[in-house]
């Protein structure tokens, strides 16, 4: 299971260019895409009343299509049950949570496009937009081998990321760097040249990856550095039998950490919520591991309940939790574990009728972060903070990558014009402490819908 990495990077390069062009006029986006399709996908009207956190909040059709009513209800019930469990759990000692999100325009999977003149302006525009939401940190993917000396244009990539770090620090934001798996190859929209792992032995990989991790620490100085979370992703990309068991995984992580000069950077190691928890047990006793890293995507089955056990382990071992990837993927148990690479499943995340459910997911995870010792919380699919697509007869059957393009364009237009989606406003209010986390984990149609609809009539965005 590829978690976020297989679904988000297909639109990253598009967003970089769009964010730069946004400074020169929003009409450019619309003129390059059929207006009939764009109009049918998203609603351009905005709400601008009230005096809380947001203004210029895009208005969408949140009517649940009959075809998705059953899935919607099932996912909502899962979130309600977990939320009720959290409400009945005694919280750990009071602690601060960094509310973050991904920095898509700096994702290393974009490859050579990061070296274009437009790339840094895209990063700046994106940082400005999320800063207005009150976002306190950013998660940046810097994957092997992009910062190894033998990688083409290594010096330029290092310069790019040093500039990114400077922009992040200027805004007083914290930074989590993910260097937990190699660069993706073979995905549409990426520009990685001739990256190949075919002749890379396990020992060479560990040696070179360790060298790059030290470079990231020395030159980029992240607050948190994730060196290993999605165990199955690493196995799928590199096919090393050495990391195919919990014991092998523990040895692999230990090899990366031995002799590493961490300086002030905290090292995160963990699992995806779908991975066997035995892989986490294999690393908890390593004193060089500072935090438990978790990725959260599917919620069906026991994928949320495992978070309770992780929270208990955090208390037992005295290590805080870093959730540097999470999103409510709209999939069910019967569809299996391919949610990250199935285009039909991935396209579901784009539609606006999920907005109240996405809000509930953020609320539940925020509550989890307060009940357990979560130090860092980073939602992904951040495009949805600025735009969704309305679901209708025209948009329902549009191919995934075309829908992604439209969503990316809509998000960039919103960023250029200071517009947020209802979800973006909701996240801003979560960060600001305006959401009553103890009150809304009741049957969804009784409390949450009416509560959220009232809030949307009184929101104002700080531009």
PDB file of N, CA, C and O in Angstrom, residues 134-164:
ATOM      1  N   UNK A 134      -3.393  29.429   9.521  1.00  0.00           N
ATOM      2  CA  UNK A 134      -2.860  29.187  10.852  1.00  0.00           C
ATOM      3  C   UNK A 134      -2.026  27.937  10.958  1.00  0.00           C
ATOM      4  O   UNK A 134      -1.653  27.516  12.062  1.00  0.00           O
ATOM      5  N   UNK A 135      -1.706  27.311   9.827  1.00  0.00           N
ATOM      6  CA  UNK A 135      -0.903  26.086   9.825  1.00  0.00           C
ATOM      7  C   UNK A 135       0.452  26.360  10.455  1.00  0.00           C
ATOM      8  O   UNK A 135       1.116  27.354  10.143  1.00  0.00           O
ATOM      9  N   UNK A 136       0.874  25.470  11.340  1.00  0.00           N
ATOM     10  CA  UNK A 136       2.063  25.696  12.161  1.00  0.00           C
ATOM     11  C   UNK A 136       3.293  24.921  11.715  1.00  0.00           C
ATOM     12  O   UNK A 136       4.382  25.127  12.244  1.00  0.00           O
ATOM     13  N   UNK A 137       3.126  24.006  10.764  1.00  0.00           N
ATOM     14  CA  UNK A 137       4.258  23.206  10.310  1.00  0.00           C
ATOM     15  C   UNK A 137       3.996  22.634   8.938  1.00  0.00           C
ATOM     16  O   UNK A 137       2.853  22.613   8.459  1.00  0.00           O
ATOM     17  N   UNK A 138       5.053  22.155   8.297  1.00  0.00           N
ATOM     18  CA  UNK A 138       4.918  21.550   6.971  1.00  0.00           C
ATOM     19  C   UNK A 138       5.655  20.215   6.925  1.00  0.00           C
ATOM     20  O   UNK A 138       6.702  20.040   7.556  1.00  0.00           O
ATOM     21  N   UNK A 139       5.089  19.296   6.179  1.00  0.00           N
ATOM     22  CA  UNK A 139       5.715  18.010   5.909  1.00  0.00           C
ATOM     23  C   UNK A 139       6.244  18.021   4.483  1.00  0.00           C
ATOM     24  O   UNK A 139       5.505  18.322   3.546  1.00  0.00           O
ATOM     25  N   UNK A 140       7.522  17.717   4.332  1.00  0.00           N
ATOM     26  CA  UNK A 140       8.170  17.780   3.020  1.00  0.00           C
ATOM     27  C   UNK A 140       8.769  16.426   2.681  1.00  0.00           C
ATOM     28  O   UNK A 140       9.539  15.864   3.468  1.00  0.00           O
ATOM     29  N   UNK A 141       8.431  15.898   1.514  1.00  0.00           N
ATOM     30  CA  UNK A 141       9.015  14.648   1.055  1.00  0.00           C
ATOM     31  C   UNK A 141      10.361  14.928   0.395  1.00  0.00           C
ATOM     32  O   UNK A 141      10.439  15.645  -0.603  1.00  0.00           O
ATOM     33  N   UNK A 142      11.426  14.393   0.983  1.00  0.00           N
ATOM     34  CA  UNK A 142      12.773  14.483   0.399  1.00  0.00           C
ATOM     35  C   UNK A 142      13.312  13.057   0.381  1.00  0.00           C
ATOM     36  O   UNK A 142      13.920  12.593   1.343  1.00  0.00           O
ATOM     37  N   UNK A 143      13.075  12.367  -0.714  1.00  0.00           N
ATOM     38  CA  UNK A 143      13.318  10.930  -0.762  1.00  0.00           C
ATOM     39  C   UNK A 143      14.656  10.571  -1.397  1.00  0.00           C
ATOM     40  O   UNK A 143      15.177  11.296  -2.253  1.00  0.00           O
ATOM     41  N   UNK A 144      15.176   9.435  -0.991  1.00  0.00           N
ATOM     42  CA  UNK A 144      16.374   8.843  -1.584  1.00  0.00           C
ATOM     43  C   UNK A 144      16.115   8.589  -3.069  1.00  0.00           C
ATOM     44  O   UNK A 144      15.045   8.135  -3.446  1.00  0.00           O
ATOM     45  N   UNK A 145      17.082   8.859  -3.959  1.00  0.00           N
ATOM     46  CA  UNK A 145      18.460   9.322  -3.708  1.00  0.00           C
ATOM     47  C   UNK A 145      18.687  10.779  -4.099  1.00  0.00           C
ATOM     48  O   UNK A 145      19.785  11.146  -4.505  1.00  0.00           O
ATOM     49  N   UNK A 146      17.661  11.623  -3.991  1.00  0.00           N
ATOM     50  CA  UNK A 146      17.745  12.959  -4.589  1.00  0.00           C
ATOM     51  C   UNK A 146      18.836  13.826  -3.958  1.00  0.00           C
ATOM     52  O   UNK A 146      19.380  14.721  -4.608  1.00  0.00           O
ATOM     53  N   UNK A 147      19.208  13.552  -2.700  1.00  0.00           N
ATOM     54  CA  UNK A 147      20.285  14.312  -2.057  1.00  0.00           C
ATOM     55  C   UNK A 147      21.503  13.448  -1.787  1.00  0.00           C
ATOM     56  O   UNK A 147      22.189  13.596  -0.772  1.00  0.00           O
ATOM     57  N   UNK A 148      21.789  12.543  -2.705  1.00  0.00           N
ATOM     58  CA  UNK A 148      23.059  11.812  -2.664  1.00  0.00           C
ATOM     59  C   UNK A 148      23.990  12.439  -3.701  1.00  0.00           C
ATOM     60  O   UNK A 148      23.533  12.875  -4.768  1.00  0.00           O
ATOM     61  N   UNK A 149      25.277  12.512  -3.436  1.00  0.00           N
ATOM     62  CA  UNK A 149      26.209  13.227  -4.319  1.00  0.00           C
ATOM     63  C   UNK A 149      26.229  12.740  -5.752  1.00  0.00           C
ATOM     64  O   UNK A 149      26.571  13.507  -6.664  1.00  0.00           O
ATOM     65  N   UNK A 150      25.891  11.464  -5.999  1.00  0.00           N
ATOM     66  CA  UNK A 150      25.940  10.940  -7.361  1.00  0.00           C
ATOM     67  C   UNK A 150      24.661  11.182  -8.143  1.00  0.00           C
ATOM     68  O   UNK A 150      24.610  10.890  -9.342  1.00  0.00           O
ATOM     69  N   UNK A 151      23.627  11.706  -7.485  1.00  0.00           N
ATOM     70  CA  UNK A 151      22.362  11.947  -8.182  1.00  0.00           C
ATOM     71  C   UNK A 151      22.516  13.159  -9.101  1.00  0.00           C
ATOM     72  O   UNK A 151      23.102  14.174  -8.715  1.00  0.00           O
ATOM     73  N   UNK A 152      22.017  13.079 -10.356  1.00  0.00           N
ATOM     74  CA  UNK A 152      22.159  14.206 -11.285  1.00  0.00           C
ATOM     75  C   UNK A 152      21.597  15.496 -10.690  1.00  0.00           C
ATOM     76  O   UNK A 152      20.504  15.512 -10.111  1.00  0.00           O
ATOM     77  N   UNK A 153      22.349  16.581 -10.821  1.00  0.00           N
ATOM     78  CA  UNK A 153      21.948  17.900 -10.334  1.00  0.00           C
ATOM     79  C   UNK A 153      21.810  17.948  -8.808  1.00  0.00           C
ATOM     80  O   UNK A 153      21.030  18.735  -8.266  1.00  0.00           O
ATOM     81  N   UNK A 154      22.581  17.121  -8.134  1.00  0.00           N
ATOM     82  CA  UNK A 154      22.525  17.059  -6.674  1.00  0.00           C
ATOM     83  C   UNK A 154      22.662  18.448  -6.042  1.00  0.00           C
ATOM     84  O   UNK A 154      21.885  18.821  -5.157  1.00  0.00           O
ATOM     85  N   UNK A 155      23.654  19.234  -6.474  1.00  0.00           N
ATOM     86  CA  UNK A 155      23.889  20.553  -5.879  1.00  0.00           C
ATOM     87  C   UNK A 155      22.678  21.466  -6.037  1.00  0.00           C
ATOM     88  O   UNK A 155      22.337  22.238  -5.128  1.00  0.00           O
ATOM     89  N   UNK A 156      22.021  21.367  -7.190  1.00  0.00           N
ATOM     90  CA  UNK A 156      20.853  22.218  -7.436  1.00  0.00           C
ATOM     91  C   UNK A 156      19.679  21.806  -6.549  1.00  0.00           C
ATOM     92  O   UNK A 156      18.947  22.655  -6.029  1.00  0.00           O
ATOM     93  N   UNK A 157      19.497  20.512  -6.382  1.00  0.00           N
ATOM     94  CA  UNK A 157      18.418  20.054  -5.502  1.00  0.00           C
ATOM     95  C   UNK A 157      18.683  20.476  -4.057  1.00  0.00           C
ATOM     96  O   UNK A 157      17.767  20.908  -3.345  1.00  0.00           O
ATOM     97  N   UNK A 158      19.922  20.361  -3.631  1.00  0.00           N
ATOM     98  CA  UNK A 158      20.254  20.768  -2.274  1.00  0.00           C
ATOM     99  C   UNK A 158      19.997  22.266  -2.095  1.00  0.00           C
ATOM    100  O   UNK A 158      19.441  22.698  -1.070  1.00  0.00           O
ATOM    101  N   UNK A 159      20.377  23.052  -3.086  1.00  0.00           N
ATOM    102  CA  UNK A 159      20.132  24.495  -3.027  1.00  0.00           C
ATOM    103  C   UNK A 159      18.634  24.776  -2.949  1.00  0.00           C
ATOM    104  O   UNK A 159      18.186  25.645  -2.171  1.00  0.00           O
ATOM    105  N   UNK A 160      17.860  24.062  -3.747  1.00  0.00           N
ATOM    106  CA  UNK A 160      16.400  24.247  -3.729  1.00  0.00           C
ATOM    107  C   UNK A 160      15.852  23.999  -2.328  1.00  0.00           C
ATOM    108  O   UNK A 160      15.087  24.819  -1.796  1.00  0.00           O
ATOM    109  N   UNK A 161      16.244  22.886  -1.725  1.00  0.00           N
ATOM    110  CA  UNK A 161      15.691  22.560  -0.415  1.00  0.00           C
ATOM    111  C   UNK A 161      16.212  23.487   0.680  1.00  0.00           C
ATOM    112  O   UNK A 161      15.498  23.782   1.646  1.00  0.00           O
ATOM    113  N   UNK A 162      17.418  23.976   0.540  1.00  0.00           N
ATOM    114  CA  UNK A 162      17.901  24.980   1.497  1.00  0.00           C
ATOM    115  C   UNK A 162      17.066  26.251   1.402  1.00  0.00           C
ATOM    116  O   UNK A 162      16.745  26.883   2.425  1.00  0.00           O
ATOM    117  N   UNK A 163      16.669  26.624   0.183  1.00  0.00           N
ATOM    118  CA  UNK A 163      15.805  27.786  -0.002  1.00  0.00           C
ATOM    119  C   UNK A 163      14.412  27.540   0.563  1.00  0.00           C
ATOM    120  O   UNK A 163      13.795  28.438   1.149  1.00  0.00           O
ATOM    121  N   UNK A 164      13.907  26.324   0.376  1.00  0.00           N
ATOM    122  CA  UNK A 164      12.597  25.970   0.936  1.00  0.00           C
ATOM    123  C   UNK A 164      12.634  26.098   2.458  1.00  0.00           C
ATOM    124  O   UNK A 164      11.726  26.678   3.077  1.00  0.00           O
TER     125      UNK A 164
END
